[in-house]
C-alpha cells in the first residue's frame, strides 16, 4: 500500500497512474466526534477506485460534509484514511491537499482574494510553482470551467453560477487527482446547473460528490453511497440505490416529483469525458 | 468617504500607471507638503496646482474630488473651534470676551487646513485612479507586512457580504414587525449584532479551511512583481520632482 512520497510538490499525473492497484480513496473504521462529544462519524469504511465518480447522499446532519473534511486532513478522526496510497497524516498533508481538490458549498468562502485570477492562482502559488507555471495553471483551470478572460474581475461582481465555476477552477489549478465537491448544484438556476454538470462530467478525475440533488447522482456518478447517522447504510450502482424507494424512504431521501431516471446508457455516457 | 478602489471605468494615463509609483509618489508628495512651513503660502498654491494638473490628467470630475474632500471637514472644524480658547502669542485679530484669535492662531489653522486638504486630495487621486486589488498588490510589492495586506484584502472582499447579511437580518426583523420605538426593544438589536458577529466569525473559519485546503501554510505571494514602464517612472519623477523643487525653493528662502 505504501507509495514513495514524491519529492517535489508537483507529482505529475503519469507518476500517479503508474501504480494503478492503489485505490484513490481508502477509508477504514473512521470515527469522529466534535469536541463537545457529538458523534458525527461512527465507523466508516469506503474504497473508491481511480476514475470512479461516487455520489454521497444522505439527510441533513448525516455527516457528509464532515466526512469530506477528513479527505484532506482538515479534520482528523480516528481510523485510517489514505489517498492514492498516501496516509492522511500531518507529514503528508501538503501532498494530500494537492491531490484532493475540495470544493466547498458556498463559493463566497472559496473566493477570498481580490480578483478571480488571484483566487485561482492561490493554490498553485502555495505549491511553490514559479510565476510562469502559475499563470499557465490559471489559464488552464479557467478554460476548463469556461471562465477564461475573467482573471481581472472581482469575484463579488460575478453571478452565483460563475462563482461556483470559479470555485471549481480554484482547485483545478492544483491539478488534483480527486475532486471532492460539497453540494455543487445547490442554489443554482437550471441553466447554470446544467453548465456546471457538463463541466464536472468532462473532468477526467476521480470524484466524490456530496449532494441532495439526486438527479445529479444519475448524471455524474455510476455509484452512490448513502450516509445516515454517521454510517454508510447503502453502497452500490446509482440506479440500484436511487430507484429503491423503500431504501430512500428509510433514510429520509426521495427523488424529485415525477422524476424519470435516465436510461443507464445515457447516464453513463454523460459521466465519461470526451 | 474616500473608498480606494472606487476607480471606475475610465482608463487613462493615470489609471494605467503602476500602483507602486502612485502610492510612493502621492504619499511622498503628502510628506513634502506636511513639512513645508505654513508661511510660504505661495508654495501651497503651487502644490495645489500640481494636484489640479494630475486630477485633470486623470479626467476626474472636480465635483467627485470635492465631495470626497469633505471627509476632512470635521477635523478642520475641530481645530477651528478650539483656536479661540488657546491664546498663542501674537497680534490679536478678533476679540470677543475671553475669546480671542491671534495671528499665530490663524496661522495654525491655515497650516492644518491647507496641509489636510492637499494631502487628502492626493490620496483621493490615488483612490480614484487605482482599483482596490491593484492598491493592495502595490502595497504588498512595496513590502507592506503581509498581515496588513491580507487584512485589507479580506476587508475589501467581505465588507459587501457583511453589509448584505446585516441588511437581510434587518429585513427579517422588519418582516416580523420589529420597529424599535422605545428602549425596551433595543436588546433585539444587540442580539442581531451578536448574531452578525458569530456569522462573520464562522465565515472566517470556513474561509480559513478553504485556504488550508489549497495548501495555505501561513504565507503566500499574491502576484508576481511587474516591471515599471517609462511612463511609471516619468510619473514618479514628475510628482516627486515638483514637490521637491517647490520645497527646496522654500528652504532656500526663495520668493
Coordinates of C-alpha atoms in Angstrom, one line a residue:
Chain A
X1 CA 0.0 0.0 0.0
X2 CA 2.8 2.4 0.8
X3 CA 3.9 4.6 -2.0
X4 CA 7.0 6.7 -2.1
X5 CA 6.1 10.3 -1.4
X6 CA 7.1 12.4 -4.4
X7 CA 9.9 14.7 -3.5
X8 CA 8.6 17.8 -5.3
X9 CA 5.3 19.4 -4.6
X10 CA 4.1 18.6 -8.0
X11 CA 3.7 14.9 -8.8
X12 CA 2.8 14.5 -12.4
X13 CA -0.3 12.6 -13.4
X14 CA 1.9 10.0 -15.0
X15 CA 3.7 9.2 -11.8
X16 CA 0.4 8.8 -10.1
X17 CA -1.2 6.5 -12.6
X18 CA 1.9 4.2 -12.6
X19 CA 0.6 2.2 -9.6
X20 CA -3.0 1.6 -10.6
X21 CA -3.6 -1.1 -8.0
X22 CA -3.8 1.5 -5.2
X23 CA -7.3 2.9 -4.8
X24 CA -8.0 6.6 -4.9
X25 CA -9.6 6.6 -1.5
X26 CA -9.3 4.0 1.2
X27 CA -11.1 4.7 4.5
X28 CA -11.1 2.1 7.3
X29 CA -13.0 2.4 10.6
X30 CA -13.2 6.2 10.5
X31 CA -14.9 7.7 13.6
X32 CA -15.1 11.3 14.5
X33 CA -16.7 13.3 17.3
X34 CA -16.7 17.0 17.8
X35 CA -15.1 18.4 20.9
X36 CA -18.5 18.7 22.6
X37 CA -18.8 14.9 22.3
X38 CA -21.3 14.9 19.4
X39 CA -20.5 11.8 17.4
X40 CA -20.7 12.5 13.7
X41 CA -18.9 9.6 12.0
X42 CA -19.4 6.2 13.6
X43 CA -17.1 3.8 11.7
X44 CA -16.9 4.4 8.0
X45 CA -15.3 2.0 5.6
X46 CA -15.1 3.1 2.0
X47 CA -13.0 2.3 -1.0
X48 CA -13.1 4.5 -4.1
X49 CA -11.2 3.3 -7.2
X50 CA -9.4 5.6 -9.5
X51 CA -11.6 7.2 -12.1
X52 CA -14.8 6.4 -10.2
X53 CA -17.4 9.0 -9.6
X54 CA -19.2 8.4 -6.3
X55 CA -22.3 10.3 -5.1
X56 CA -22.5 10.6 -1.3
X57 CA -26.1 11.2 -0.3
X58 CA -28.0 11.3 3.0
X59 CA -30.2 13.5 5.1
X60 CA -29.0 16.7 6.7
X61 CA -26.7 16.1 9.6
X62 CA -25.7 12.7 8.3
X63 CA -22.0 13.6 8.4
X64 CA -21.4 14.1 4.7
X65 CA -19.6 17.4 4.9
X66 CA -17.7 16.3 7.9
X67 CA -16.6 13.3 6.0
X68 CA -15.3 15.4 3.1
X69 CA -13.2 17.4 5.5
X70 CA -11.4 14.2 6.5
X71 CA -10.3 13.5 3.0
X72 CA -7.6 16.2 3.1
X73 CA -6.9 16.1 6.8
X74 CA -8.7 19.3 7.8
X75 CA -10.4 17.2 10.4
X76 CA -8.6 14.1 11.7
X77 CA -10.7 11.5 13.4
X78 CA -9.6 8.0 14.4
X79 CA -9.3 5.3 11.8
X80 CA -7.3 5.1 8.7
X81 CA -7.5 7.1 5.5
X82 CA -5.2 7.0 2.6
X83 CA -5.5 8.9 -0.6
X84 CA -3.8 7.3 -3.6
X85 CA -1.8 5.2 -1.1
X86 CA -0.7 8.2 0.9
X87 CA -1.8 8.2 4.5
X88 CA -3.6 11.3 5.5
X89 CA -1.4 12.4 8.4
X90 CA 0.5 15.5 9.3
X91 CA 3.7 14.8 7.4
X92 CA 1.8 14.1 4.1
X93 CA -0.7 16.9 4.3
X94 CA 0.9 19.1 1.7
X95 CA 0.8 16.4 -0.9
X96 CA -2.6 15.1 0.1
X97 CA -4.0 18.6 -0.2
X98 CA -2.6 19.0 -3.7
X99 CA -4.2 15.7 -4.7
X100 CA -7.6 16.3 -3.1
X101 CA -9.4 19.3 -4.5
X102 CA -12.1 20.3 -2.1
X103 CA -14.8 22.5 -3.5
X104 CA -17.0 24.0 -0.7
X105 CA -20.7 24.6 -0.8
X106 CA -20.5 28.3 -0.5
X107 CA -18.3 29.8 -3.2
X108 CA -18.0 33.0 -1.1
X109 CA -15.9 31.0 1.2
X110 CA -13.6 29.8 -1.5
X111 CA -13.1 33.0 -3.3
X112 CA -11.4 35.3 -0.8
X113 CA -9.0 37.3 -2.8
X114 CA -9.4 40.5 -4.8
X115 CA -9.7 39.0 -8.3
X116 CA -10.6 35.8 -9.9
X117 CA -7.1 35.3 -11.2
X118 CA -5.6 35.7 -7.8
X119 CA -8.0 33.2 -6.3
X120 CA -7.3 30.6 -8.9
X121 CA -3.5 31.3 -8.6
X122 CA -3.7 30.9 -4.8
X123 CA -3.4 27.1 -4.8
X124 CA -0.5 26.7 -7.3
X125 CA 1.4 29.6 -5.7
X126 CA 1.2 27.7 -2.4
X127 CA 2.7 24.7 -4.2
X128 CA 5.7 26.8 -4.8
X129 CA 5.4 26.9 -8.6
X130 CA 7.1 29.6 -10.5
X131 CA 5.2 32.5 -11.9
X132 CA 5.0 31.2 -15.4
X133 CA 3.7 27.8 -14.4
X134 CA 1.2 29.5 -12.1
X135 CA -0.3 31.6 -14.9
X136 CA -0.4 28.6 -17.1
X137 CA -2.4 26.7 -14.5
X138 CA -4.7 29.7 -14.0
X139 CA -5.4 29.8 -17.7
X140 CA -5.9 26.0 -17.9
X141 CA -8.3 25.9 -14.9
X142 CA -10.4 28.9 -16.1
X143 CA -10.6 27.5 -19.5
X144 CA -11.9 24.2 -18.1
X145 CA -14.8 26.0 -16.4
X146 CA -15.5 28.3 -19.3
X147 CA -14.3 31.4 -17.4
X148 CA -11.2 32.4 -19.4
X149 CA -10.8 36.1 -19.7
X150 CA -12.2 36.9 -16.2
X151 CA -8.9 36.9 -14.4
X152 CA -9.1 40.6 -13.6
X153 CA -12.7 40.5 -12.4
X154 CA -13.6 41.0 -8.7
X155 CA -15.4 37.8 -7.5
X156 CA -18.2 39.8 -6.0
X157 CA -19.1 41.1 -9.4
X158 CA -19.8 37.5 -10.7
X159 CA -23.1 35.8 -10.9
X160 CA -23.7 32.9 -8.5
X161 CA -23.2 30.3 -11.2
X162 CA -20.0 31.9 -12.3
X163 CA -18.8 32.0 -8.7
X164 CA -19.5 28.3 -8.4
X165 CA -17.5 27.6 -11.6
X166 CA -14.6 29.7 -10.5
X167 CA -14.6 27.9 -7.1
X168 CA -14.1 24.7 -9.1
X169 CA -11.3 26.3 -11.0
X170 CA -9.5 27.3 -7.8
X171 CA -8.9 23.6 -7.1
X172 CA -8.5 22.5 -10.7
X173 CA -5.4 24.8 -10.9
X174 CA -3.7 22.5 -8.4
X175 CA -4.3 19.6 -10.9
X176 CA -6.0 17.4 -8.2
X177 CA -6.5 13.7 -8.7
X178 CA -9.6 13.6 -6.6
X179 CA -12.3 16.2 -6.7
X180 CA -14.4 16.3 -3.6
X181 CA -17.5 18.5 -4.2
X182 CA -19.9 19.6 -1.4
X183 CA -23.3 20.4 -2.9
X184 CA -22.0 21.6 -6.2
X185 CA -25.5 22.4 -7.6
X186 CA -27.2 24.0 -4.6
X187 CA -28.9 27.3 -5.3
X188 CA -28.1 27.2 -9.0
X189 CA -30.7 28.0 -11.6
X190 CA -31.4 25.2 -14.1
X191 CA -29.2 26.7 -16.8
X192 CA -26.2 27.3 -14.5
X193 CA -26.7 23.9 -13.1
X194 CA -26.7 22.3 -16.5
X195 CA -23.5 24.1 -17.4
X196 CA -21.7 23.1 -14.2
X197 CA -22.8 19.5 -14.5
X198 CA -21.4 19.3 -18.0
X199 CA -18.1 20.9 -16.9
X200 CA -17.8 18.4 -14.0
X201 CA -18.7 15.4 -16.2
X202 CA -15.9 16.4 -18.6
X203 CA -13.2 16.4 -15.9
X204 CA -11.2 13.2 -16.1
X205 CA -10.5 12.8 -12.3
X206 CA -11.9 10.7 -9.5
X207 CA -14.9 12.4 -7.9
X208 CA -16.8 12.3 -4.7
X209 CA -19.9 14.4 -4.9
X210 CA -21.9 15.2 -1.7
X211 CA -25.4 16.2 -2.8
X212 CA -29.1 16.4 -2.1
X213 CA -29.7 16.7 -5.8
X214 CA -30.3 13.1 -6.5
X215 CA -30.7 13.5 -10.3
X216 CA -27.1 14.8 -10.2
X217 CA -26.1 11.4 -8.9
X218 CA -27.7 9.9 -12.0
X219 CA -26.0 12.4 -14.3
X220 CA -22.5 12.3 -12.8
X221 CA -21.9 9.1 -10.8
X222 CA -22.1 5.5 -11.6
X223 CA -22.0 4.7 -7.9
X224 CA -24.0 6.0 -4.9
X225 CA -23.3 5.7 -1.2
X226 CA -25.9 6.6 1.4
X227 CA -24.6 8.0 4.6
X228 CA -27.0 8.2 7.6
X229 CA -26.3 8.7 11.2
X230 CA -22.6 8.7 10.6
X231 CA -22.6 5.3 9.0
X232 CA -22.7 4.0 5.4
X233 CA -26.0 2.3 5.1
X234 CA -26.0 1.6 1.3
X235 CA -23.4 1.4 -1.4
X236 CA -24.0 0.3 -5.0
X237 CA -24.7 1.3 -8.6
X238 CA -26.6 4.6 -8.7
X239 CA -29.7 3.1 -10.4
X240 CA -30.0 0.3 -8.0
X241 CA -29.7 2.6 -4.9
X242 CA -31.7 5.5 -6.1
X243 CA -34.6 3.6 -7.6
X244 CA -35.1 1.6 -4.4
X245 CA -38.0 3.7 -2.9
X246 CA -38.1 1.8 0.4
X247 CA -34.4 2.3 0.9
X248 CA -34.6 6.0 0.1
X249 CA -37.6 6.5 2.4
X250 CA -35.8 4.8 5.3
X251 CA -33.2 7.4 5.1
X252 CA -35.4 10.5 4.5
X253 CA -34.4 10.7 0.9
X254 CA -36.6 11.0 -2.2
X255 CA -36.4 11.6 -5.9
X256 CA -38.0 14.8 -7.2
X257 CA -41.7 14.5 -8.0
X258 CA -42.3 12.8 -11.4
X259 CA -38.6 12.2 -11.9
X260 CA -37.8 9.8 -14.7
X261 CA -34.4 8.3 -14.4
X262 CA -32.3 8.4 -17.5
X263 CA -31.6 5.1 -19.2
X264 CA -28.4 3.6 -17.9
X265 CA -26.8 4.1 -21.3
X266 CA -27.3 7.9 -21.4
X267 CA -26.4 8.3 -17.7
X268 CA -23.1 6.6 -18.2
X269 CA -22.4 8.5 -21.3
X270 CA -22.6 11.8 -19.6
X271 CA -20.2 10.8 -16.9
X272 CA -17.4 9.9 -19.3
X273 CA -15.2 12.6 -20.7
X274 CA -14.8 13.0 -24.4
Chain B
X1 CA -15.9 58.7 2.2
X2 CA -13.0 58.1 0.0
X3 CA -13.1 54.4 -0.8
X4 CA -9.9 53.4 -2.5
X5 CA -10.7 51.3 -5.4
X6 CA -13.8 53.2 -6.3
X7 CA -12.0 53.8 -9.5
X8 CA -14.5 53.4 -12.3
X9 CA -14.2 52.6 -16.0
X10 CA -12.2 55.4 -17.5
X11 CA -8.8 54.1 -18.4
X12 CA -6.4 56.9 -19.0
X13 CA -2.8 57.6 -18.3
X14 CA -3.1 57.9 -14.5
X15 CA -5.3 54.8 -14.2
X16 CA -2.9 52.7 -16.1
X17 CA 0.1 53.6 -14.0
X18 CA 1.7 51.0 -11.8
X19 CA 0.1 51.3 -8.3
X20 CA 3.5 51.4 -6.7
X21 CA 4.6 54.6 -8.3
X22 CA 1.2 56.2 -7.5
X23 CA 1.5 55.2 -3.8
X24 CA 5.1 56.3 -3.5
X25 CA 4.6 59.4 -5.5
X26 CA 1.5 60.7 -3.8
X27 CA 2.5 59.6 -0.2
X28 CA 5.9 61.3 -0.8
X29 CA 4.1 64.4 -2.1
X30 CA 2.0 64.5 1.1
X31 CA 5.1 64.1 3.3
X32 CA 6.8 67.0 1.5
X33 CA 3.6 69.2 1.8
X34 CA 3.3 68.5 5.5
X35 CA 6.9 69.6 6.2
X36 CA 6.5 72.9 4.4
X37 CA 6.4 75.9 6.7
X38 CA 2.9 77.5 6.6
X39 CA 4.3 81.0 6.0
X40 CA 5.2 80.1 2.4
X41 CA 1.7 80.5 1.2
X42 CA 2.7 80.6 -2.5
X43 CA 4.2 77.1 -2.1
X44 CA 0.8 75.7 -1.2
X45 CA -0.7 77.3 -4.2
X46 CA 1.9 75.6 -6.4
X47 CA 1.3 72.2 -4.6
X48 CA -2.4 72.7 -5.3
X49 CA -1.7 73.5 -9.0
X50 CA 0.3 70.3 -9.3
X51 CA -2.7 68.3 -8.0
X52 CA -5.1 70.2 -10.3
X53 CA -2.9 69.1 -13.1
X54 CA -2.9 65.5 -12.0
X55 CA -6.7 65.5 -11.5
X56 CA -7.2 67.0 -14.9
X57 CA -4.8 64.4 -16.4
X58 CA -6.9 61.7 -14.9
X59 CA -10.1 63.4 -16.0
X60 CA -11.5 63.3 -12.5
X61 CA -14.6 65.4 -12.1
X62 CA -14.0 68.3 -9.7
X63 CA -17.3 67.5 -8.1
X64 CA -16.3 63.9 -7.3
X65 CA -13.0 65.1 -5.8
X66 CA -14.7 67.9 -3.9
X67 CA -17.3 65.6 -2.4
X68 CA -14.6 63.3 -1.1
X69 CA -12.6 66.1 0.3
X70 CA -15.5 66.7 2.7
X71 CA -14.2 63.9 4.9
X72 CA -11.6 66.3 6.4
X73 CA -14.1 69.0 7.3
X74 CA -14.7 67.6 10.8
X75 CA -11.0 67.6 11.7
X76 CA -10.5 71.1 10.4
X77 CA -13.6 72.3 12.2
X78 CA -12.4 70.9 15.5
X79 CA -9.1 72.8 15.1
X80 CA -11.1 76.0 14.3
X81 CA -13.4 75.5 17.3
X82 CA -10.5 75.2 19.8
X83 CA -8.5 78.1 18.4
X84 CA -10.1 80.9 20.4
X85 CA -9.7 79.1 23.6
X86 CA -5.9 78.8 23.4
X87 CA -4.1 82.0 23.2
X88 CA -1.0 81.7 21.2
X89 CA 1.3 84.7 21.4
X90 CA 0.8 87.2 18.7
X91 CA -1.2 90.1 17.3
X92 CA -4.9 89.8 18.2
X93 CA -7.1 89.7 15.1
X94 CA -10.5 89.1 16.6
X95 CA -11.6 89.5 20.3
X96 CA -14.8 88.5 21.8
X97 CA -15.0 88.5 25.6
X98 CA -12.4 86.0 26.9
X99 CA -12.1 84.5 23.4
X100 CA -9.5 85.8 21.0
X101 CA -7.9 84.7 17.8
X102 CA -4.3 85.8 17.3
X103 CA -2.4 85.8 14.0
X104 CA -0.4 82.9 15.3
X105 CA -3.6 81.1 15.9
X106 CA -4.8 81.9 12.4
X107 CA -1.6 80.6 11.1
X108 CA -2.0 77.3 13.0
X109 CA -5.5 77.0 11.4
X110 CA -4.2 77.7 7.9
X111 CA -1.4 75.3 8.4
X112 CA -3.7 72.5 9.4
X113 CA -6.4 73.2 6.8
X114 CA -4.0 73.6 3.9
X115 CA -2.0 70.5 4.6
X116 CA -5.1 68.4 5.3
X117 CA -6.7 69.5 2.1
X118 CA -3.6 68.9 0.0
X119 CA -2.6 65.5 1.4
X120 CA -6.1 64.2 1.4
X121 CA -6.6 65.4 -2.2
X122 CA -3.5 63.4 -3.2
X123 CA -4.9 60.3 -1.6
X124 CA -8.3 60.9 -3.3
X125 CA -6.5 61.0 -6.7
X126 CA -4.7 57.7 -5.7
X127 CA -8.1 56.1 -4.7
X128 CA -10.0 57.3 -7.8
X129 CA -7.4 56.0 -10.2
X130 CA -6.4 52.7 -8.6
X131 CA -8.6 49.7 -8.2
X132 CA -8.6 48.1 -4.7
X133 CA -6.8 44.9 -5.8
X134 CA -4.2 47.0 -7.6
X135 CA -3.7 49.1 -4.5
X136 CA -3.3 46.0 -2.3
X137 CA -0.9 44.5 -4.7
X138 CA 1.1 47.7 -4.8
X139 CA 1.3 47.8 -1.1
X140 CA 2.3 44.2 -1.0
X141 CA 5.0 44.8 -3.6
X142 CA 6.2 47.7 -1.5
X143 CA 6.8 45.3 1.3
X144 CA 3.9 46.2 3.5
X145 CA 3.7 43.5 6.2
X146 CA 1.7 40.5 4.9
X147 CA -0.8 40.7 7.8
X148 CA -1.9 44.2 6.8
X149 CA -2.1 43.4 3.2
X150 CA -4.3 40.4 3.9
X151 CA -6.4 42.3 6.3
X152 CA -7.1 45.0 3.7
X153 CA -7.7 42.4 1.0
X154 CA -10.2 40.4 3.1
X155 CA -11.9 43.6 4.3
X156 CA -12.5 44.6 0.7
X157 CA -13.7 41.1 -0.3
X158 CA -16.1 40.6 2.6
X159 CA -17.4 44.1 3.6
X160 CA -20.1 43.8 1.0
X161 CA -21.2 40.4 2.1
X162 CA -21.2 41.6 5.7
X163 CA -23.4 44.5 4.6
X164 CA -25.7 42.2 2.7
X165 CA -26.0 39.9 5.7
X166 CA -26.9 42.7 8.0
X167 CA -29.4 44.1 5.6
X168 CA -31.1 40.7 5.2
X169 CA -31.3 40.4 9.0
X170 CA -32.8 43.9 9.3
X171 CA -35.4 42.9 6.7
X172 CA -36.1 39.6 8.5
X173 CA -36.7 41.6 11.7
X174 CA -38.8 44.2 10.0
X175 CA -40.9 41.5 8.4
X176 CA -41.8 40.4 11.9
X177 CA -42.8 43.9 12.8
X178 CA -39.7 44.9 14.7
X179 CA -39.7 48.6 14.6
X180 CA -37.9 49.8 17.7
X181 CA -39.6 52.8 19.3
X182 CA -38.6 52.5 22.9
X183 CA -35.6 51.4 24.9
X184 CA -37.2 48.0 25.7
X185 CA -36.9 47.0 22.1
X186 CA -33.2 47.7 21.9
X187 CA -32.0 44.3 23.1
X188 CA -33.1 42.7 19.8
X189 CA -30.7 45.0 18.0
X190 CA -27.9 43.9 20.3
X191 CA -28.7 40.3 19.6
X192 CA -28.6 41.0 15.9
X193 CA -25.2 42.4 16.2
X194 CA -24.1 39.4 18.2
X195 CA -25.5 37.1 15.5
X196 CA -23.8 39.1 12.9
X197 CA -20.5 38.7 14.7
X198 CA -21.0 34.9 15.1
X199 CA -21.8 34.6 11.4
X200 CA -18.7 36.6 10.4
X201 CA -16.7 34.5 12.8
X202 CA -17.8 31.2 11.3
X203 CA -17.4 32.6 7.8
X204 CA -13.8 33.4 8.8
X205 CA -13.4 29.8 9.9
X206 CA -14.8 28.4 6.7
X207 CA -12.6 30.7 4.6
X208 CA -9.6 29.6 6.5
X209 CA -10.5 25.9 5.9
X210 CA -10.8 26.7 2.2
X211 CA -7.4 28.3 2.3
X212 CA -5.7 25.4 4.1
X213 CA -7.3 23.0 1.7
X214 CA -5.4 24.7 -1.1
X215 CA -2.1 24.3 0.6
X216 CA -2.0 27.6 2.6
X217 CA 0.8 27.3 5.2
X218 CA 0.9 30.8 6.6
X219 CA 2.5 32.8 3.8
X220 CA 1.8 33.3 0.2
X221 CA 2.6 35.6 -2.7
X222 CA -0.3 37.5 -4.2
X223 CA 1.1 38.4 -7.5
X224 CA 4.4 38.5 -9.3
X225 CA 6.2 41.8 -9.4
X226 CA 5.7 43.7 -12.6
X227 CA 8.4 45.7 -14.3
X228 CA 8.0 49.5 -14.2
X229 CA 7.5 51.2 -17.5
X230 CA 8.8 54.5 -18.7
X231 CA 5.5 56.3 -18.0
X232 CA 5.5 54.9 -14.5
X233 CA 9.0 56.4 -13.9
X234 CA 8.0 59.6 -15.6
X235 CA 5.1 60.0 -13.2
X236 CA 7.3 59.4 -10.1
X237 CA 9.8 61.9 -11.4
X238 CA 7.2 64.5 -12.1
X239 CA 5.3 64.3 -8.8
X240 CA 8.3 63.9 -6.5
X241 CA 10.3 66.4 -8.6
X242 CA 7.6 69.0 -8.5
X243 CA 7.2 68.6 -4.7
X244 CA 11.0 68.6 -4.1
X245 CA 11.7 71.7 -6.3
X246 CA 9.0 73.7 -4.5
X247 CA 10.2 72.6 -1.1
X248 CA 13.8 73.3 -1.9
X249 CA 13.0 76.8 -3.1
X250 CA 11.1 77.4 0.2
X251 CA 14.0 76.1 2.2
X252 CA 16.4 78.4 0.3
X253 CA 14.1 81.3 1.2
X254 CA 13.1 81.9 -2.3
X255 CA 10.4 84.4 -3.3

